[in-house]
């Protein structure tokens, strides 16, 4: 069964000050192209560089004091990272008309140019009337964040701007150490990803999205150490992601692009859809509909059919979003409801595929874009095996802005097939695969087919039969034809589509010339609805 993967999408948050009307802090950003400021680095690193200040601008001591106090009160040690301080300065120079931070893709672009690999950092923006109140407001705001999520690193900047004191604090979480990874590699070079997970995380997996959009998952053992070489066969940008199983299921720990045979981009384009929409925030029903529309539009762009809505999955997804909101966590594994697969099963749904995405942001486009920027979560969105989806959205007020928390649950439901024509269709598919491997085509033999079909039907008619007993029965029924065959073997699979059965390895044996294929479809307590039983008898003629 596919494992669900959780997306801890960074929420870029603006916090106001005591109900005071926010002042116009930033320049009005009309450009669609954001250039990379200097300096930019040649490699990604998780080690904190030494020798540079964590905060920039004026009255940095007040911010340092506030962060130390907030960290101590939350029992959450924070390490200052000068690169996050630089990121805070770059964000401060790119604030929107109301002091809003730039879109997440811009923050990611700026972070990657500094060599940062953790998920999109959280940003706090404060506009204060005087420097005397800096420590009080920074500590209060940071404490709110530290009370909801675990952070490990921070940086900040303090600047006088338009008659107010502008404070930008950047918080991030880093739960692994990586050996440096070059941002640019020569053509054909493998991408080496090696490092160590922090305590509490295990089962690292490297997920890579190639320039053509294909996603590959490379399990890296049980951990905590991992060392994976990702082969590259084409030039372009490879999005490399490290995920691992943590306190709330699988989480993204690192995500950054590596450019093979090409140079990193010097700017990022911000589309109109990336900008904060004007007017009031949508309600949860509208945002949910927008997420579904964007999901199916993305699937259409890669040639996939739309996913069907399932009200049962909507309820499951909504309940999980409410659980996360009420108990201040983001993740797949809940202490109250378990994993995504547990929740789906408890909802009375049987499926061989359960996937889940989680996103948080201020608009549907921001949430969807964050999912698409993560190779593992994009793979869930465009999974060709998924057939149905449920989406649950909740909202919360954040100092004048509405933030949305969304859960998407994907499953596969097998569709009814034409059982009568299925054996011939499957034989055609198997022969196509045999020819591709240099093996001769097989032909269907009447007696073999009859025995295989009876066995496949018996599997659903007699729920006590296991697969071994089913294949044993089929081969025993062929004993009366022993004079025709020197040996008969059997292979069986229970699948959700015929395509899954065409690669059964025994059926590709080049010494086999005749076969019988039986196909039946039905329900059993131990399988999802509309499961397909395929029994193939393989015979060696005398």
XYZ file of C-alpha atoms in Angstrom:
542
model
C 0.000 0.000 0.000
C 1.214 3.417 -0.805
C 2.059 5.436 2.222
C 0.635 8.764 2.664
C 2.955 11.484 2.825
C 2.310 14.737 4.974
C 3.042 18.221 3.589
C 4.052 20.694 6.345
C 3.520 23.724 4.153
C 5.072 26.838 5.629
C 2.522 29.513 6.439
C 3.820 33.002 5.754
C 2.122 35.034 8.467
C 1.724 38.743 9.084
C 1.007 39.671 12.697
C -0.372 43.104 13.557
C 0.247 45.011 16.762
C -2.470 45.278 19.387
C -5.262 45.947 16.910
C -3.417 48.968 15.577
C -4.028 49.661 11.914
C -1.045 48.479 9.921
C 1.011 51.133 8.218
C 2.051 50.913 4.590
C 5.446 49.343 5.235
C 6.680 48.124 1.878
C 6.982 49.404 -1.617
C 4.208 48.475 -4.016
C 5.479 45.506 -5.948
C 4.437 45.623 -9.573
C 7.331 43.687 -11.102
C 6.661 40.082 -12.081
C 10.366 39.166 -12.077
C 12.224 38.954 -8.752
C 16.006 38.861 -9.190
C 18.332 36.966 -6.872
C 20.219 39.437 -4.657
C 23.901 38.972 -3.903
C 25.479 37.011 -2.441
C 24.304 33.645 -3.721
C 25.987 30.408 -2.709
C 27.297 27.419 -4.664
C 26.001 24.708 -2.362
C 23.282 23.843 0.125
C 24.295 23.340 3.755
C 22.549 22.638 7.038
C 25.490 23.680 9.234
C 25.193 27.207 10.602
C 27.972 29.464 9.260
C 30.005 31.207 11.933
C 31.110 34.798 12.256
C 28.036 36.699 11.011
C 25.319 38.392 13.078
C 21.956 36.674 13.420
C 20.088 39.965 13.255
C 20.636 43.011 11.120
C 19.606 46.650 11.339
C 19.088 48.675 14.487
C 18.286 47.522 18.049
C 19.107 43.893 17.294
C 19.857 43.346 20.987
C 16.162 43.787 21.802
C 15.228 41.110 19.279
C 17.915 38.771 20.626
C 16.561 39.234 24.159
C 12.979 38.671 23.018
C 13.839 35.472 21.135
C 15.855 34.120 24.059
C 12.957 34.773 26.454
C 10.382 33.209 24.112
C 12.622 30.185 23.524
C 13.179 29.682 27.257
C 9.479 30.029 28.091
C 8.562 27.454 25.435
C 11.422 25.085 26.430
C 12.383 25.146 22.759
C 16.104 25.819 22.135
C 16.612 28.028 19.083
C 19.859 28.482 17.168
C 20.510 31.725 15.359
C 21.438 31.314 11.686
C 22.922 34.376 9.950
C 21.457 33.209 6.636
C 17.960 33.513 8.111
C 18.907 37.019 9.204
C 19.875 37.807 5.617
C 16.639 36.223 4.406
C 14.745 38.505 6.809
C 16.484 41.527 5.230
C 15.641 40.348 1.715
C 12.007 39.766 2.708
C 11.838 43.228 4.293
C 12.883 44.755 0.955
C 10.081 42.906 -0.858
C 7.050 43.472 1.338
C 3.711 44.186 -0.253
C 1.670 47.374 0.120
C 0.221 46.326 3.488
C 3.414 44.825 4.828
C 2.614 41.357 3.505
C 5.607 39.074 2.842
C 6.232 37.972 -0.747
C 4.618 34.725 -1.953
C 6.114 31.423 -0.742
C 7.790 30.703 -4.090
C 9.736 33.951 -3.760
C 10.752 33.129 -0.185
C 11.874 29.657 -1.342
C 13.860 31.173 -4.211
C 15.615 33.598 -1.856
C 16.285 30.834 0.700
C 17.797 28.515 -1.920
C 20.139 31.297 -3.013
C 21.380 31.373 0.591
C 21.951 27.593 0.673
C 18.935 26.810 2.893
C 17.075 23.534 2.282
C 14.425 23.299 5.003
C 10.734 23.810 4.097
C 9.579 27.386 3.503
C 10.351 29.303 6.713
C 7.663 31.098 8.674
C 7.856 34.873 8.566
C 6.665 37.340 11.210
C 6.322 40.982 10.155
C 5.799 43.692 12.779
C 5.364 47.422 12.272
C 5.990 49.243 15.553
C 5.636 52.945 16.434
C 8.952 53.076 18.348
C 11.953 50.907 19.155
C 11.037 50.765 22.880
C 8.276 48.233 22.203
C 10.362 45.913 20.005
C 11.277 43.380 22.682
C 7.720 43.128 24.028
C 6.033 42.615 20.664
C 8.674 40.265 19.224
C 8.512 38.047 22.306
C 4.707 37.979 22.250
C 4.545 37.158 18.536
C 7.323 34.554 18.640
C 5.675 32.878 21.629
C 2.470 32.434 19.620
C 4.409 30.597 16.916
C 6.495 28.516 19.319
C 3.306 27.433 21.055
C 2.005 25.807 17.853
C 5.037 24.194 16.201
C 8.587 23.110 16.925
C 11.260 25.401 15.500
C 15.028 25.040 15.631
C 16.550 28.145 13.965
C 15.848 31.831 13.603
C 17.108 35.108 12.145
C 15.771 38.672 12.072
C 16.241 42.225 10.885
C 15.173 45.599 12.364
C 14.773 48.607 10.063
C 13.284 52.110 10.313
C 10.752 52.347 7.487
C 8.144 54.991 6.672
C 7.924 56.358 10.206
C 7.744 52.985 11.942
C 10.163 50.343 13.133
C 9.932 47.339 10.847
C 10.847 43.982 12.397
C 11.016 40.795 10.326
C 11.654 37.514 12.138
C 12.210 34.261 10.240
C 11.659 30.910 11.971
C 12.582 27.525 10.507
C 12.849 23.906 11.541
C 15.834 21.704 10.705
C 15.627 18.043 11.714
C 18.526 16.597 9.752
C 22.130 17.320 8.898
C 23.268 17.077 5.282
C 26.691 16.973 3.730
C 26.947 19.949 1.358
C 25.052 19.477 -1.916
C 26.230 21.387 -4.989
C 23.505 23.538 -6.543
C 25.026 22.987 -10.008
C 26.508 19.764 -11.387
C 28.062 18.833 -14.751
C 25.825 17.014 -17.217
C 25.382 13.332 -16.376
C 26.571 13.695 -12.785
C 24.640 11.861 -10.071
C 23.200 13.912 -7.220
C 24.585 12.637 -3.930
C 22.334 13.141 -0.915
C 23.814 11.923 2.328
C 23.389 12.905 5.930
C 21.799 11.968 9.227
C 18.325 12.366 10.704
C 17.833 13.859 14.126
C 16.477 11.762 16.966
C 12.743 11.141 16.553
C 12.944 10.692 12.769
C 13.485 7.472 10.826
C 13.007 5.802 7.432
C 14.481 8.512 5.198
C 13.352 8.586 1.561
C 14.760 10.729 -1.220
C 12.029 11.940 -3.581
C 13.203 13.454 -6.862
C 11.237 15.255 -9.545
C 13.069 15.224 -12.893
C 12.877 18.099 -15.394
C 10.127 16.239 -17.289
C 7.982 16.051 -14.130
C 8.540 12.340 -13.431
C 8.825 11.615 -9.706
C 11.046 8.864 -8.277
C 11.082 7.676 -4.657
C 14.359 6.211 -3.406
C 14.077 4.612 0.060
C 17.295 5.133 2.024
C 16.964 2.510 4.773
C 15.755 2.744 8.324
C 18.077 5.603 9.270
C 19.271 7.668 10.923
C 22.173 7.723 8.413
C 21.461 7.793 4.697
C 23.540 8.007 1.523
C 21.818 8.005 -1.875
C 23.136 8.749 -5.356
C 20.397 9.967 -7.651
C 21.176 9.182 -11.323
C 20.546 11.901 -13.891
C 20.009 11.195 -17.579
C 18.985 14.645 -18.761
C 19.901 18.257 -18.151
C 17.776 20.677 -16.187
C 16.466 21.321 -12.703
C 15.917 18.342 -10.400
C 13.802 19.036 -7.314
C 15.306 16.945 -4.508
C 13.316 16.279 -1.359
C 14.164 14.381 1.823
C 11.219 12.987 3.759
C 11.255 10.893 6.922
C 8.846 9.445 9.435
C 8.516 11.650 12.501
C 6.134 12.275 15.406
C 3.199 12.994 13.050
C 4.005 10.628 10.191
C 6.062 11.347 7.096
C 7.267 14.928 6.871
C 9.332 16.958 4.443
C 12.708 17.755 6.019
C 14.509 19.231 3.017
C 13.489 20.399 -0.447
C 15.734 22.218 -2.935
C 16.516 22.265 -6.671
C 19.778 20.933 -8.117
C 20.700 22.038 -11.640
C 22.439 19.454 -13.819
C 24.162 20.644 -16.978
C 22.588 24.084 -16.632
C 22.883 27.182 -14.464
C 20.438 28.085 -11.666
C 17.894 30.758 -12.597
C 18.831 34.290 -11.664
C 15.263 35.372 -11.031
C 11.824 34.015 -10.220
C 8.657 35.059 -11.997
C 5.641 35.845 -9.848
C 2.412 35.147 -11.698
C -0.729 37.173 -10.946
C -2.193 34.055 -9.298
C 0.691 34.127 -6.829
C -0.221 37.537 -5.485
C -2.545 37.965 -2.543
C -6.081 38.255 -3.938
C -7.935 41.479 -3.360
C -11.247 41.649 -1.550
C -12.490 39.494 1.323
C -11.088 36.017 1.858
C -13.191 33.182 0.422
C -15.220 30.987 2.748
C -14.162 27.398 3.282
C -16.701 26.036 0.784
C -15.402 28.329 -1.956
C -11.768 27.554 -1.197
C -12.502 23.835 -1.165
C -14.127 24.104 -4.612
C -11.135 26.069 -5.867
C -8.736 23.392 -4.622
C -10.711 20.676 -6.387
C -10.801 22.688 -9.603
C -7.039 23.337 -9.504
C -6.339 19.687 -8.688
C -8.286 18.385 -11.670
C -6.895 21.068 -13.971
C -3.393 19.929 -13.036
C -4.321 16.311 -13.747
C -5.772 17.298 -17.144
C -2.526 19.058 -18.017
C -0.635 15.761 -17.668
C -3.280 13.739 -19.495
C -5.044 12.195 -16.486
C -8.792 11.955 -15.890
C -10.360 14.074 -13.153
C -10.822 12.638 -9.688
C -14.366 11.972 -8.553
C -15.620 13.535 -5.341
C -16.576 11.151 -2.543
C -18.681 12.648 0.299
C -17.356 10.001 2.688
C -13.791 11.120 1.991
C -14.852 14.761 2.390
C -16.015 13.973 5.929
C -12.792 12.121 6.745
C -10.649 14.958 5.380
C -12.658 17.623 7.206
C -12.445 15.777 10.506
C -8.661 15.570 10.193
C -8.350 19.278 9.389
C -10.470 20.064 12.459
C -8.344 17.728 14.582
C -5.140 19.487 13.494
C -6.620 22.931 14.094
C -7.988 22.108 17.535
C -4.823 20.352 18.719
C -2.163 22.551 17.083
C -0.321 20.107 14.848
C 0.290 19.496 11.165
C 0.772 15.913 10.077
C -0.735 12.637 9.002
C -0.518 10.693 12.243
C -2.889 11.897 14.947
C -2.788 10.638 18.548
C -6.583 10.448 18.355
C -7.300 8.997 14.900
C -4.071 7.348 13.742
C -2.915 7.425 10.127
C -4.738 8.373 6.944
C -5.241 4.682 6.174
C -6.711 4.174 9.668
C -9.175 7.009 9.160
C -10.251 5.760 5.742
C -10.716 2.207 7.030
C -12.679 3.443 10.049
C -14.911 5.314 7.632
C -15.939 2.012 6.084
C -13.898 2.467 2.903
C -11.671 -0.344 1.636
C -8.986 0.655 -0.823
C -5.567 -0.567 -1.860
C -4.360 3.016 -2.212
C -4.643 5.771 0.398
C -2.759 9.052 -0.049
C -3.063 12.323 1.823
C -1.816 15.878 1.345
C -1.990 18.664 3.905
C -1.565 22.344 3.077
C -1.947 25.611 4.917
C -2.099 29.086 3.442
C -4.169 32.167 2.700
C -5.599 31.130 -0.670
C -6.296 28.040 -2.753
C -3.579 28.980 -5.242
C -1.013 29.303 -2.446
C -1.922 25.920 -0.975
C -2.013 24.195 -4.368
C 1.269 25.760 -5.446
C 2.943 24.590 -2.237
C 1.780 21.038 -2.894
C 2.995 21.169 -6.490
C 6.412 22.473 -5.412
C 6.963 19.342 -3.321
C 7.850 16.287 -5.459
C 6.195 13.811 -3.097
C 2.967 15.743 -2.839
C 2.824 16.542 -6.523
C 3.097 12.787 -7.119
C -0.021 12.302 -4.989
C -1.928 14.929 -6.967
C -1.094 13.335 -10.326
C -1.092 9.710 -9.225
C -2.600 7.797 -12.170
C -4.010 5.084 -9.885
C -6.121 7.469 -7.778
C -9.791 7.617 -8.737
C -11.545 9.523 -5.915
C -10.748 12.417 -3.612
C -12.125 14.092 -0.525
C -11.172 17.613 0.571
C -11.767 19.126 3.996
C -11.001 22.777 4.775
C -11.109 24.751 8.013
C -10.179 28.365 8.665
C -8.853 30.483 11.509
C -8.492 34.201 12.083
C -4.941 35.519 12.328
C -4.837 39.177 13.262
C -7.009 40.414 10.448
C -6.225 37.654 7.948
C -7.950 34.318 7.370
C -5.694 31.271 7.115
C -6.938 27.968 5.715
C -5.913 24.439 6.631
C -6.763 21.834 3.990
C -6.604 18.039 3.888
C -6.849 16.061 0.650
C -7.484 12.303 0.808
C -7.006 10.200 -2.327
C -8.080 6.590 -2.821
C -8.433 4.113 -5.637
C -11.729 2.370 -6.332
C -11.649 -0.428 -8.876
C -14.164 0.009 -11.685
C -16.301 -2.786 -13.078
C -14.729 -4.529 -16.061
C -16.005 -6.738 -18.865
C -15.025 -10.063 -17.334
C -15.900 -12.055 -20.473
C -13.378 -10.244 -22.658
C -10.782 -9.733 -19.919
C -8.760 -12.976 -20.450
C -8.177 -12.220 -24.133
C -7.263 -8.597 -23.354
C -4.839 -9.679 -20.672
C -3.224 -12.284 -22.939
C -2.693 -9.573 -25.545
C -0.988 -7.349 -22.964
C 1.190 -10.204 -21.701
C 2.247 -11.134 -25.228
C 3.171 -7.537 -25.919
C 5.457 -7.615 -22.887
C 6.870 -11.023 -23.900
C 7.765 -9.833 -27.381
C 9.469 -6.761 -25.920
C 11.679 -9.155 -23.913
C 12.403 -11.392 -26.882
C 10.063 -14.238 -25.836
C 7.559 -15.886 -28.200
C 3.869 -15.188 -27.832
C 1.703 -17.561 -25.775
C -1.553 -19.015 -27.017
C -4.671 -19.731 -24.985
C -5.552 -23.386 -24.408
C -9.219 -24.209 -23.802
C -8.834 -26.650 -20.901
C -6.297 -24.458 -19.140
C -8.585 -21.465 -19.491
C -11.591 -23.319 -18.126
C -9.671 -24.454 -15.033
C -8.221 -20.990 -14.458
C -11.642 -19.352 -14.796
C -13.259 -21.769 -12.327
C -10.487 -21.048 -9.812
C -10.822 -17.267 -10.178
C -14.590 -17.424 -9.629
C -14.172 -19.734 -6.622
C -11.936 -17.169 -4.928
C -14.915 -14.817 -4.484
C -17.531 -17.553 -4.060
C -15.610 -19.145 -1.173
C -14.078 -16.427 1.040
C -12.202 -19.037 3.098
C -9.974 -19.821 0.108
C -6.588 -18.143 0.145
C -4.550 -17.600 -2.983
C -2.391 -20.667 -2.495
C -5.443 -22.912 -2.108
C -6.971 -21.356 -5.208
C -3.946 -22.058 -7.401
C -3.605 -25.576 -5.925
C -7.212 -26.293 -6.914
C -6.584 -25.047 -10.444
C -3.523 -27.239 -10.999
C -5.258 -30.291 -9.512
C -8.089 -29.848 -12.007
C -5.537 -30.174 -14.786
C -4.232 -33.581 -13.703
C -6.645 -35.349 -16.012
C -4.877 -33.632 -18.898
C -1.433 -34.821 -17.788
C -0.951 -36.646 -21.048
C -0.898 -33.321 -22.903
C 1.478 -31.423 -20.611
C 4.657 -32.473 -18.867
C 4.228 -29.709 -16.276
C 1.586 -27.172 -15.226
C 2.179 -24.176 -12.969
C -0.080 -21.435 -11.678
C 0.240 -17.811 -10.656
C -2.431 -15.625 -9.089
C -2.866 -11.962 -8.225
C -5.657 -9.836 -6.790
C -5.524 -6.414 -8.428
C -7.609 -3.306 -8.977
C -6.971 -3.135 -12.736
C -5.943 -5.594 -15.422
C -2.875 -3.476 -16.155
C -1.420 -4.523 -12.804
C -1.496 -8.193 -13.822
C 0.293 -7.884 -17.147
C 3.752 -7.881 -15.559
C 3.427 -11.090 -13.526
C 6.930 -12.470 -13.970
C 6.089 -16.189 -14.400
C 3.847 -15.306 -17.352
C 6.881 -13.825 -19.119
C 8.919 -17.055 -18.987
C 10.211 -17.626 -22.525
C 9.932 -21.424 -22.199
C 6.143 -21.300 -21.791
C 4.059 -21.611 -24.950
C 0.459 -22.171 -23.769
C -1.621 -20.715 -20.982
C -5.079 -20.393 -19.564
C -6.260 -17.144 -18.004
C -9.192 -16.784 -15.651
C -10.549 -13.433 -14.510
C -13.276 -12.760 -11.945
C -14.411 -9.609 -10.145
C -16.136 -9.334 -6.807
C -15.984 -8.462 -3.118
C -14.347 -10.159 -0.170
C -13.937 -8.870 3.389
C -10.151 -8.877 3.027
C -10.056 -6.885 -0.250
C -11.363 -3.557 -1.557
C -14.674 -3.565 -3.455
C -14.612 -4.634 -7.113
C -11.291 -6.417 -6.705
C -10.134 -8.465 -9.680
C -8.821 -12.003 -9.223
C -6.522 -13.199 -11.996
C -5.447 -16.841 -12.210
C -2.981 -17.845 -14.922
C -2.181 -21.498 -15.631
C 1.094 -21.990 -17.476
C 1.811 -25.272 -19.231
C 4.846 -26.884 -20.783
C 3.824 -29.195 -23.621
C 5.304 -32.635 -24.114
